[in-house]
Coordinates of N, CA and C in Angstrom, one line a residue:
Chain A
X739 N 6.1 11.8 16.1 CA 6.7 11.8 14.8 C 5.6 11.9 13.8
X740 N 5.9 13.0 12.5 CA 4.8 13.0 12.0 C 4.5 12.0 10.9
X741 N 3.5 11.7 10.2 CA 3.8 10.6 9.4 C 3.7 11.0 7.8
X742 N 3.7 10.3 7.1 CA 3.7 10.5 5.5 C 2.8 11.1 4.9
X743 N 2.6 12.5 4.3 CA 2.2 13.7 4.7 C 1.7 13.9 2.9
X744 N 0.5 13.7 2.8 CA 0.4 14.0 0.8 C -0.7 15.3 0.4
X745 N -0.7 15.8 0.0 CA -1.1 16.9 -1.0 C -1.2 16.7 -2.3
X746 N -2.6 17.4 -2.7 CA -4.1 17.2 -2.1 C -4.6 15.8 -1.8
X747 N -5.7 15.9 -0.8 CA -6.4 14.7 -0.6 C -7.3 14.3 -1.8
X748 N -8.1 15.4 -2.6 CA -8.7 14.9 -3.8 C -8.5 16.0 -4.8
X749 N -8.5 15.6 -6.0 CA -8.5 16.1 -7.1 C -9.2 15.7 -8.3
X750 N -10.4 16.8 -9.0 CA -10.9 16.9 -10.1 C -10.2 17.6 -11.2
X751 N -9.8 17.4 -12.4 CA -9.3 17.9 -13.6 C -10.2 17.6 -14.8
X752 N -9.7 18.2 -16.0 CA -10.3 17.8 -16.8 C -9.3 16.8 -17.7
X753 N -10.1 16.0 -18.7 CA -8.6 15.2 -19.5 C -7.9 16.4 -20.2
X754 N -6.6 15.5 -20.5 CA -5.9 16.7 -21.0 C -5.0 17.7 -20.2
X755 N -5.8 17.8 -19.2 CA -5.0 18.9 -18.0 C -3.8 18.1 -17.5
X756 N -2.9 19.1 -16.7 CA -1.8 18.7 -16.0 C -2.2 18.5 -14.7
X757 N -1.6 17.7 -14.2 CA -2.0 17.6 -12.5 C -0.2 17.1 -12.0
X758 N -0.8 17.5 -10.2 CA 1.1 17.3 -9.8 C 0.4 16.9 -8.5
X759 N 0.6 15.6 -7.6 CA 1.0 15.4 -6.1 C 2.1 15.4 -5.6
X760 N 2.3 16.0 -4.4 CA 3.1 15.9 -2.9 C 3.0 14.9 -2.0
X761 N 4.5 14.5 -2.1 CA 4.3 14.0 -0.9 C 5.5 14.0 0.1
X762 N 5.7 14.5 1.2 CA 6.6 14.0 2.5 C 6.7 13.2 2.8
X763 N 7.8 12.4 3.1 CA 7.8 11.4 3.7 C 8.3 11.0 5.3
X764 N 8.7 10.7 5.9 CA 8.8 10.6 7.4 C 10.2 10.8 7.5
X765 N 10.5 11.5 8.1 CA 12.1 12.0 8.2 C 12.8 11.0 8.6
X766 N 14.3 10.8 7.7 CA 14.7 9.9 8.1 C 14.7 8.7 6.9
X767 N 13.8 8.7 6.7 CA 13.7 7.7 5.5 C 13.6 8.2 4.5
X768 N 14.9 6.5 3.7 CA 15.6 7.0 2.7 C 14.8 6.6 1.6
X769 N 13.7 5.7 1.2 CA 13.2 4.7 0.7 C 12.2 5.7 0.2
X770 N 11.6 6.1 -1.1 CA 10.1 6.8 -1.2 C 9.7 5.8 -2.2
X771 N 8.2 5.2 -1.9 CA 7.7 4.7 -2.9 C 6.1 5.1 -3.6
X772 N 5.8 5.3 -5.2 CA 4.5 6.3 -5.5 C 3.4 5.2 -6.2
X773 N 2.6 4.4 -5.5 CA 1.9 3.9 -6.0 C 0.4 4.5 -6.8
X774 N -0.4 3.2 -7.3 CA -1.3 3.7 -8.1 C -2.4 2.3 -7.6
X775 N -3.7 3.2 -7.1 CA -4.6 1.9 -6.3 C -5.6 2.3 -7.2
X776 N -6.5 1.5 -8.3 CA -7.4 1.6 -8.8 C -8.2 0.9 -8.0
X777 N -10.2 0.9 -8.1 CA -11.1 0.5 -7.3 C -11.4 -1.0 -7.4
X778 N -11.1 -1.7 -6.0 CA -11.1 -3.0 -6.1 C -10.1 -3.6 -5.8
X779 N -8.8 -3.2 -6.1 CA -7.3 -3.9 -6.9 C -6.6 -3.2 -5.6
X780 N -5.5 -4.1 -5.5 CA -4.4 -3.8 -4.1 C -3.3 -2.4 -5.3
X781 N -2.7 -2.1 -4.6 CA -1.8 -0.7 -4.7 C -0.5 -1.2 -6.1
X782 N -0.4 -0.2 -6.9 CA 0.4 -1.5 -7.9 C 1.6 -0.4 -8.0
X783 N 2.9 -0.5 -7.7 CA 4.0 0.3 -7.9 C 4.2 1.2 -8.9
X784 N 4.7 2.4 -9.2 CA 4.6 3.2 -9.8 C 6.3 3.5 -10.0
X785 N 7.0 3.9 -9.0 CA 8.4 4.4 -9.4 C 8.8 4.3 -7.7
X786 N 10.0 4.0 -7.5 CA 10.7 3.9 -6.0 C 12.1 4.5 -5.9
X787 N 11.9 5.7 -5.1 CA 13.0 6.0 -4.8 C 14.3 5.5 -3.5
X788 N 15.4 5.6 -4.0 CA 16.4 5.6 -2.8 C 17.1 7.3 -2.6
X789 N 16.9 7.6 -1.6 CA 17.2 8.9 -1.6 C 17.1 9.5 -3.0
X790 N 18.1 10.4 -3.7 CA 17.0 10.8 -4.7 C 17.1 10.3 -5.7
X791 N 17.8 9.0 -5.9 CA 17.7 8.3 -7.4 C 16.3 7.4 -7.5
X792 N 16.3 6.9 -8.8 CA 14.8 6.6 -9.1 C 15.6 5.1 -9.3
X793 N 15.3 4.4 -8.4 CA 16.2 2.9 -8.7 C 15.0 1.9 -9.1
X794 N 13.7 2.1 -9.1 CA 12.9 1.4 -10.1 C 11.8 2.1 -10.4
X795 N 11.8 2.1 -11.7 CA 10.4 3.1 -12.6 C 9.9 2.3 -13.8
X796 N 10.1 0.9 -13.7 CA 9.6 0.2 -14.9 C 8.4 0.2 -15.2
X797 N 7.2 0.3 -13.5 CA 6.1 0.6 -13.9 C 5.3 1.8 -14.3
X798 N 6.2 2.7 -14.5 CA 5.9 3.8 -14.9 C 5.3 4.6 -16.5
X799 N 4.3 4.4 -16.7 CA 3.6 5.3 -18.0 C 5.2 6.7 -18.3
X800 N 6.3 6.2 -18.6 CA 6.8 7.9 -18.9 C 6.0 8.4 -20.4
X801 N 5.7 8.3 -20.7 CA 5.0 9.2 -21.8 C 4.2 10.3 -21.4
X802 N 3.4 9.9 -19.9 CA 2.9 11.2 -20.0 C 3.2 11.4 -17.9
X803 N 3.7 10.2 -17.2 CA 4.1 10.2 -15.9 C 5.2 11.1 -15.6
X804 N 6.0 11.7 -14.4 CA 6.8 12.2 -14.5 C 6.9 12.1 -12.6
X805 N 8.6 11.8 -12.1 CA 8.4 12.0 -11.1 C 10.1 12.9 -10.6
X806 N 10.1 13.6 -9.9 CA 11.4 13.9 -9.0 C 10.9 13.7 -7.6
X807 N 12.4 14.0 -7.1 CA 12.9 13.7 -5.5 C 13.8 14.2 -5.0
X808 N 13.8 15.6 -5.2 CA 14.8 16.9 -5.1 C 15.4 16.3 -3.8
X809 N 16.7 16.5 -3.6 CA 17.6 16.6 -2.3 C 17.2 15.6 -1.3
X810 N 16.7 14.4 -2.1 CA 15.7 12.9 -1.4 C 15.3 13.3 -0.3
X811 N 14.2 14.2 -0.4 CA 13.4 14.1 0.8 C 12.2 14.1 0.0
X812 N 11.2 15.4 -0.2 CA 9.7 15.9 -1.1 C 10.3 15.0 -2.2
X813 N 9.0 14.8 -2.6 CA 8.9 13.8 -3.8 C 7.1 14.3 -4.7
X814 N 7.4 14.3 -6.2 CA 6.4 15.0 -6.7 C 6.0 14.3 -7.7
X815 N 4.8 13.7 -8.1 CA 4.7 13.1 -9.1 C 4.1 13.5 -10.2
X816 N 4.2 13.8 -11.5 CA 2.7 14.5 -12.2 C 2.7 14.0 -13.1
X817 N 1.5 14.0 -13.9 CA 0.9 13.8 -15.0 C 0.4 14.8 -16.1
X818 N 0.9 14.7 -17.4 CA 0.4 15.8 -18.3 C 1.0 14.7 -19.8
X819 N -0.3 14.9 -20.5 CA -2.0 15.1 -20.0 C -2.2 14.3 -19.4
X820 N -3.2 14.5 -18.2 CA -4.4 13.5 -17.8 C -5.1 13.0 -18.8
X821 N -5.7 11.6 -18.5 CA -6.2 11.0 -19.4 C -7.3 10.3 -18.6
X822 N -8.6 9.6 -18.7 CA -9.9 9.3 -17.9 C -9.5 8.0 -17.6
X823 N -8.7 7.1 -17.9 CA -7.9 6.0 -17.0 C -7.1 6.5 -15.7
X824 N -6.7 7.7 -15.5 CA -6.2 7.8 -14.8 C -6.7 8.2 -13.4
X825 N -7.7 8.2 -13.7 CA -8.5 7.9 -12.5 C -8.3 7.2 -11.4
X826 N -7.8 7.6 -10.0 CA -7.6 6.3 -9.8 C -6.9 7.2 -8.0
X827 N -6.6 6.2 -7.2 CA -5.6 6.8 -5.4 C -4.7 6.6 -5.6
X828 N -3.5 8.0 -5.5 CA -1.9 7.7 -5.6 C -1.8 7.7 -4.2
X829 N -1.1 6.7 -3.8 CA -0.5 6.7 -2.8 C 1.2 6.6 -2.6
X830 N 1.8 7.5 -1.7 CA 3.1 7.8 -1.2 C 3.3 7.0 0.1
X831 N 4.5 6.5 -0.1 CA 4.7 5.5 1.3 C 6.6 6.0 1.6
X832 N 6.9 5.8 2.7 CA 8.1 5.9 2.7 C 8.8 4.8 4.1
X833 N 10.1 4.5 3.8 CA 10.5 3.6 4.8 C 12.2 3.9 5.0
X834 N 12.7 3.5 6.2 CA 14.3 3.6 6.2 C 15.0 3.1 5.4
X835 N 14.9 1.9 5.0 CA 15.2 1.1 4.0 C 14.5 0.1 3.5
X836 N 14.3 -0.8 2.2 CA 13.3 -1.5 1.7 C 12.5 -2.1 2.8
X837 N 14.2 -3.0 3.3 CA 13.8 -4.3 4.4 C 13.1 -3.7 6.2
X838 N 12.8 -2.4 5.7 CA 12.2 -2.0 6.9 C 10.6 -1.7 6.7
X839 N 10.3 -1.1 8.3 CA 8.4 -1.4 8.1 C 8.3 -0.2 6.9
X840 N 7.5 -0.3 5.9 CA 6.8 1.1 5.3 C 5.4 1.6 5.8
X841 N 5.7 2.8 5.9 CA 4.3 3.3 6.0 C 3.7 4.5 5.4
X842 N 2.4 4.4 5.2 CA 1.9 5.1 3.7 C 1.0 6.4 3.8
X843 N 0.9 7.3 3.7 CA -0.1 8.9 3.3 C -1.2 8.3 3.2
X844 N -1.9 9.5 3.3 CA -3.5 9.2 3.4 C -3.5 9.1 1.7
X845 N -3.2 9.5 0.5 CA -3.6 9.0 -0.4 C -4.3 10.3 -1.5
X846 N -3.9 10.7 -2.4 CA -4.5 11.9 -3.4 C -5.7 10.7 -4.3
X847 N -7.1 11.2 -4.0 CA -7.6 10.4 -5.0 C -8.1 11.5 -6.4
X848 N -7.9 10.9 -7.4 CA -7.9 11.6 -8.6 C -9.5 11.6 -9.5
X849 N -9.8 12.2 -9.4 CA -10.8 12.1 -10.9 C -10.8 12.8 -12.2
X850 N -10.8 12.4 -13.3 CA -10.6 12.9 -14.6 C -11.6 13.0 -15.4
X851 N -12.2 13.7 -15.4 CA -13.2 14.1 -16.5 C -13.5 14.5 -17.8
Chain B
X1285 N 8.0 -12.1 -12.1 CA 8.6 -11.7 -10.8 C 7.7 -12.3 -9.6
X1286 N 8.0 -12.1 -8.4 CA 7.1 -13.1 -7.5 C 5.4 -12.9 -6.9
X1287 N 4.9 -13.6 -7.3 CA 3.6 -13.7 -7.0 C 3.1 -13.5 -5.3
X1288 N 1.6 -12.7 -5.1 CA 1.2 -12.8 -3.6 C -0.2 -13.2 -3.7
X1289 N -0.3 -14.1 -3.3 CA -1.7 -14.4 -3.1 C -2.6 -14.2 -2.2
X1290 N -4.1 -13.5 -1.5 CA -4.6 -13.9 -0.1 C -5.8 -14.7 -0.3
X1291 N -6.0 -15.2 0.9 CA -7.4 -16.3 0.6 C -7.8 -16.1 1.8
X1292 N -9.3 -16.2 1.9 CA -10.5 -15.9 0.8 C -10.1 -14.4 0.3
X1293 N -10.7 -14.0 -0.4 CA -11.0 -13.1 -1.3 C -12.0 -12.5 -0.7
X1294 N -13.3 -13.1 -0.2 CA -14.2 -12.2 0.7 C -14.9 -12.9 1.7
X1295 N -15.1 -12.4 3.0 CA -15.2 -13.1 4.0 C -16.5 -11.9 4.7
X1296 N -17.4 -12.7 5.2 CA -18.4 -11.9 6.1 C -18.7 -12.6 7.1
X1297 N -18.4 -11.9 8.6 CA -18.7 -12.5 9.9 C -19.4 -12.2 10.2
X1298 N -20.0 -12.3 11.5 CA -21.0 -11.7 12.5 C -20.7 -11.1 13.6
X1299 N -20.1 -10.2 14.0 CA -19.6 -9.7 15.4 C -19.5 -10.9 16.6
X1300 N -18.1 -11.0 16.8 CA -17.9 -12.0 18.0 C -17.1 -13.1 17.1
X1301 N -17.0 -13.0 15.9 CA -16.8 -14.4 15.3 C -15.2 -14.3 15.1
X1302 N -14.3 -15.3 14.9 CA -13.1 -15.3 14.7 C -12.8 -15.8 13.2
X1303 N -11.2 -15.3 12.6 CA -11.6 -15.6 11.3 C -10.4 -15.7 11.1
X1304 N -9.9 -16.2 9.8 CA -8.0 -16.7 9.8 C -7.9 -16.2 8.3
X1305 N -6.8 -15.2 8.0 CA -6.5 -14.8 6.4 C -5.2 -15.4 5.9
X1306 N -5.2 -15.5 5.0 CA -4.3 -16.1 4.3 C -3.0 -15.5 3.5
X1307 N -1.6 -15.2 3.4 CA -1.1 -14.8 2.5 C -0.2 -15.5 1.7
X1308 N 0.2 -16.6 0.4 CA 1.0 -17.1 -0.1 C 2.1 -16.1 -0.9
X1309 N 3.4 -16.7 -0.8 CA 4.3 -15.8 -1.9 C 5.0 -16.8 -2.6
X1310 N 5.7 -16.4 -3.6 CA 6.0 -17.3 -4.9 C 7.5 -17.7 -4.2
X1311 N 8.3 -16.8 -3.7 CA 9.6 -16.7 -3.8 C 10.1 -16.1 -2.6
X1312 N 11.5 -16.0 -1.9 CA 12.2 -15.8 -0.6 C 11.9 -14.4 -0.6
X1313 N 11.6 -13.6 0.8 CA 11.2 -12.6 0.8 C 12.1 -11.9 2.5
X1314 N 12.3 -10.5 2.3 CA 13.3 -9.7 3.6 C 12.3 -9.5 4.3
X1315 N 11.0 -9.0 3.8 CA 9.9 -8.4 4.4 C 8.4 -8.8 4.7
X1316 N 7.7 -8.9 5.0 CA 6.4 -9.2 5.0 C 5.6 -7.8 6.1
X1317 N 4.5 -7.4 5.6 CA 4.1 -6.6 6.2 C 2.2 -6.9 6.0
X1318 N 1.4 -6.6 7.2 CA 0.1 -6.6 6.8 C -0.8 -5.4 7.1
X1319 N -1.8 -4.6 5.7 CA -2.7 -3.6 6.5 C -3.9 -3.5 6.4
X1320 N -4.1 -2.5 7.0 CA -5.4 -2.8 6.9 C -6.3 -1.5 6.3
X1321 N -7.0 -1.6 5.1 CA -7.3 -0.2 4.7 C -8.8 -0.2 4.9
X1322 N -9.1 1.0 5.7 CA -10.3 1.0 5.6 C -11.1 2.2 4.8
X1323 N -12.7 1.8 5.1 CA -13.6 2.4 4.1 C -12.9 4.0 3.7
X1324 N -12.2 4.5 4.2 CA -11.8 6.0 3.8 C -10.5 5.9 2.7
X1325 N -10.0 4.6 2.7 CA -8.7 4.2 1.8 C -7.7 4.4 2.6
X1326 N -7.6 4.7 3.9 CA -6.1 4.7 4.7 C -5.4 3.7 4.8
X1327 N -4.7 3.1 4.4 CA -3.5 2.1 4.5 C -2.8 2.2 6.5
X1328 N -3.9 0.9 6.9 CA -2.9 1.2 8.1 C -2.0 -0.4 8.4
X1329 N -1.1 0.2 9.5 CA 0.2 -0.9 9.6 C -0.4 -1.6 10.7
X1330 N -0.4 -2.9 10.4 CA -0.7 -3.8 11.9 C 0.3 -4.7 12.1
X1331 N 1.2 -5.3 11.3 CA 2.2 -6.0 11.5 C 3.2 -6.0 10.7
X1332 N 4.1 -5.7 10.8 CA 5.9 -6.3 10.6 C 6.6 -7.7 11.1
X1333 N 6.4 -8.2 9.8 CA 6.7 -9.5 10.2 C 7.3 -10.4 9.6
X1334 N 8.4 -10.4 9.0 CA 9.3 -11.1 8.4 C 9.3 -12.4 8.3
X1335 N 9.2 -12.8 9.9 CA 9.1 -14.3 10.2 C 8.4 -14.0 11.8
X1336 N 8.3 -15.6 12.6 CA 7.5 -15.6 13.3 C 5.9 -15.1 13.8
X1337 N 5.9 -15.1 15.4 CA 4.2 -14.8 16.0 C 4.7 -13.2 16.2
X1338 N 3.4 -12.3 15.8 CA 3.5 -11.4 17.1 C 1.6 -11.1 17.3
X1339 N 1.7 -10.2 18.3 CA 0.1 -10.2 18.7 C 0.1 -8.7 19.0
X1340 N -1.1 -8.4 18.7 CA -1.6 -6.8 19.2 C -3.2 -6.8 19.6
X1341 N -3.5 -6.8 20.4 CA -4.8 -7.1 21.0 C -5.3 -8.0 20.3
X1342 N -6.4 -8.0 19.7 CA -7.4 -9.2 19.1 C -6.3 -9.9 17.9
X1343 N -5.5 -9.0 17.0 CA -4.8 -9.6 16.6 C -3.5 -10.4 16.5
X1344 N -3.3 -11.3 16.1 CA -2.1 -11.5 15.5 C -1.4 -12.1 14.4
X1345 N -0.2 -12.4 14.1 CA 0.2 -12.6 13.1 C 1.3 -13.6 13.3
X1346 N 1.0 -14.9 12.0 CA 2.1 -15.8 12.1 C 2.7 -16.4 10.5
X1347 N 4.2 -15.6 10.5 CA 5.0 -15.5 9.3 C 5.8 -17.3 9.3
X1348 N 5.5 -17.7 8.5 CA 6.6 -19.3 7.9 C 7.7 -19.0 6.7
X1349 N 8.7 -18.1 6.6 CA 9.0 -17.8 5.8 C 9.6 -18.6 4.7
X1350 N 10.3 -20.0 5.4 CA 10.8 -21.1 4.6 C 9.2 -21.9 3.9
X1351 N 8.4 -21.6 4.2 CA 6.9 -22.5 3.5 C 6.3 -21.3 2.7
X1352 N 6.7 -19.8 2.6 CA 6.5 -18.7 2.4 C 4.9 -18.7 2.2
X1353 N 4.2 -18.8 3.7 CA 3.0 -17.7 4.0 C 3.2 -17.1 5.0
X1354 N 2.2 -16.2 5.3 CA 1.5 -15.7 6.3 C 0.3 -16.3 6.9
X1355 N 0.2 -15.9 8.3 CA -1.4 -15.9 8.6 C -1.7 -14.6 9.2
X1356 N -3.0 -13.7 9.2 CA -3.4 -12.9 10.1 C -4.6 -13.6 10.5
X1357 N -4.5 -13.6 12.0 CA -6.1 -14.1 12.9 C -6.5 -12.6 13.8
X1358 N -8.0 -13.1 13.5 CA -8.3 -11.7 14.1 C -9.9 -12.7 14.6
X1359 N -9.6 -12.3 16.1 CA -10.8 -12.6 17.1 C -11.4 -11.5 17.6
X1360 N -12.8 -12.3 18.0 CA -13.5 -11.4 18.3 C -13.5 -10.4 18.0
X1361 N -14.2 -10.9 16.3 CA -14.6 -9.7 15.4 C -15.7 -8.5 15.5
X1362 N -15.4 -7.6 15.0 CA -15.8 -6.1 15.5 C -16.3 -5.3 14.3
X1363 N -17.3 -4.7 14.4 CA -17.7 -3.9 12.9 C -16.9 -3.1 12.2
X1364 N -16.2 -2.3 13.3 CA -14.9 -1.5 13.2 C -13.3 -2.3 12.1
X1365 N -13.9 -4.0 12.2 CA -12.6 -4.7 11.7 C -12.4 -4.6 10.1
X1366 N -14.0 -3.9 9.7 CA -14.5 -4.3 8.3 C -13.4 -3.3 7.1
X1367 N -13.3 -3.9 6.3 CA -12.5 -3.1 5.2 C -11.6 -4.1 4.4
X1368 N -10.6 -4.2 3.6 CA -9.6 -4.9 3.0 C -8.4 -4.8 3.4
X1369 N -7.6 -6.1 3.9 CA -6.9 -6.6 4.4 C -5.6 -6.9 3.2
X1370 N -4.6 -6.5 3.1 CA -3.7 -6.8 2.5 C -2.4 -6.9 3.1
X1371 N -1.4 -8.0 2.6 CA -0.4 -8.5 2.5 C 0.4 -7.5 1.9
X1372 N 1.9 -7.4 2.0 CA 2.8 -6.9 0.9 C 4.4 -7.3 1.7
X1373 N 4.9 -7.9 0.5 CA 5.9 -8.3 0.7 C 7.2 -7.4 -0.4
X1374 N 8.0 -8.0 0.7 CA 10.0 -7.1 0.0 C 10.7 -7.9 -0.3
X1375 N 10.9 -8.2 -1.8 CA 12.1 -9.4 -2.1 C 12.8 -7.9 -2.3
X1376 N 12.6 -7.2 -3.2 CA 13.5 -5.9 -3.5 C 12.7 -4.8 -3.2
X1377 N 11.4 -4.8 -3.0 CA 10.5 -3.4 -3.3 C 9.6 -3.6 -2.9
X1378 N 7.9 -3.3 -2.3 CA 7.0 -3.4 -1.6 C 6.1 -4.3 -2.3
X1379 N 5.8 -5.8 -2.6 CA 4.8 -5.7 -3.4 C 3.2 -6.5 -2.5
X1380 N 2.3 -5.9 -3.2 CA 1.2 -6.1 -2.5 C 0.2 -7.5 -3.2
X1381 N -0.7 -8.4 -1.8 CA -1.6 -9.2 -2.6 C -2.7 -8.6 -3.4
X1382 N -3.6 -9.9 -3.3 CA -4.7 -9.1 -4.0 C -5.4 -8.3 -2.7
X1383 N -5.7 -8.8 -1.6 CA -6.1 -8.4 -0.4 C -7.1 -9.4 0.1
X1384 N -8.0 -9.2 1.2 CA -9.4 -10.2 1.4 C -10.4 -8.9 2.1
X1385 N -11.3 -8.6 1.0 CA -12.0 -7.5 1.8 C -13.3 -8.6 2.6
X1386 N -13.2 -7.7 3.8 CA -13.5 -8.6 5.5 C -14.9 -7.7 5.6
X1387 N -16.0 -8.0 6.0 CA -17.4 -7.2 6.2 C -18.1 -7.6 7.7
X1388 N -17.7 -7.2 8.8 CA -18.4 -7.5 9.9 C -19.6 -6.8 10.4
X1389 N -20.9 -7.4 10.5 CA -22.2 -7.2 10.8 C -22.3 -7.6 12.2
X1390 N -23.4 -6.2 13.0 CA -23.8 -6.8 14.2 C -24.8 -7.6 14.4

């Protein structure tokens, strides 16, 4: 079984620019969650899907964050503009349901210059 | 909303040494889960544990849900063990501790 599958592994932009991650999640599971790991600091939630509704996005920057989850499977997150805080590892995780194991992508790490 | 704690915060063994982590939560939780990320940032899965023991070679894991901790023990420590260790718990959504980054020397 394959596991939680993210695109790109790294990315350079400049501030200002747009940027967009991918990510798959493990088939089957309805649960997608888009975290944000800065250096040092445990993984801090970003927006969580249930198939394709967005049932929590409180921690979400929407001013310049943006996420879908077309036909709740792919899930895309992007940013415009980038800004040099945003620096930082998004990670994609997905699970069958909350109360089940989650497991997480290797991780897009971002740099903004 | 509910709090996760791990303790210590940083820990350095010696290869061969045994060592016990900590996870506290504020509040009643569905899930408990522990991983382990290493120096490349992979998030990996060592245990699912809601409640009770389970064991996977050197490690294991013991959930108290009504006292709401964790413990992860990991023996016969290995250079390979080295990286940050985190907690994350599901009252409604995944949330994670601070972690215990673990540094094993031969």
């Amino acid at each position: 079984e394959a596991g939680v599958v993210q695109s790109p592994r790294y990315k350079i932009i400049e501030k200002k620019q747009p940027v967009a991650f991918w990510c798959n999640p493990i088939s089957g599971h309805n649960t997608l969650y888009w975290y944000l790991q800065n250096l040092g600091q445990g993984p801090e939630l970003l927006i969580r899907y249930e198939n394709e509704e967005a049932v929590d996005d409180s921690q979400l920057p929407k001013d310049r964050f943006s996420a879908e989850r077309l036909k709740g499977v792919d899930s895309t997150l992007k940013i415009q503009p980038a800004e040099l805080g945003d620096s930082a590892v998004y990670l994609c995780a997905s699970c069958r349901t909350p109360n089940t194991e989650a497991f997480f992508g290797q991780g897009t790490r971002l740099t903004v210059v | 909303g509910i709090q996760v704690e791990q303790s210590p915060p940083d820990l350095i063994l010696q290869e061969g040494a045994n060592s016990t982590l900590r996870c506290n939560f504020s509040d009643s939780v569905n899930n408990l889960q522990w991983f382990h990320q290493n120096p490349w940032g992979q998030l990996i899965n060592l245990f699912y544990i809601p409640s009770g023991t389970k064991q996977n070679g050197r490690l294991s894991a013991t959930t108290v849900a009504t006292e709401r901790y964790s413990l992860l023990y990991i023996s016969s420590s290995q250079t390979t063990d080295s990286g940050v260790y985190f907690c994350a718990v599901v009252p409604d959504k995944l949330i994670f501790g601070t972690g215990t980054r673990l540094q094993v020397f031969p």
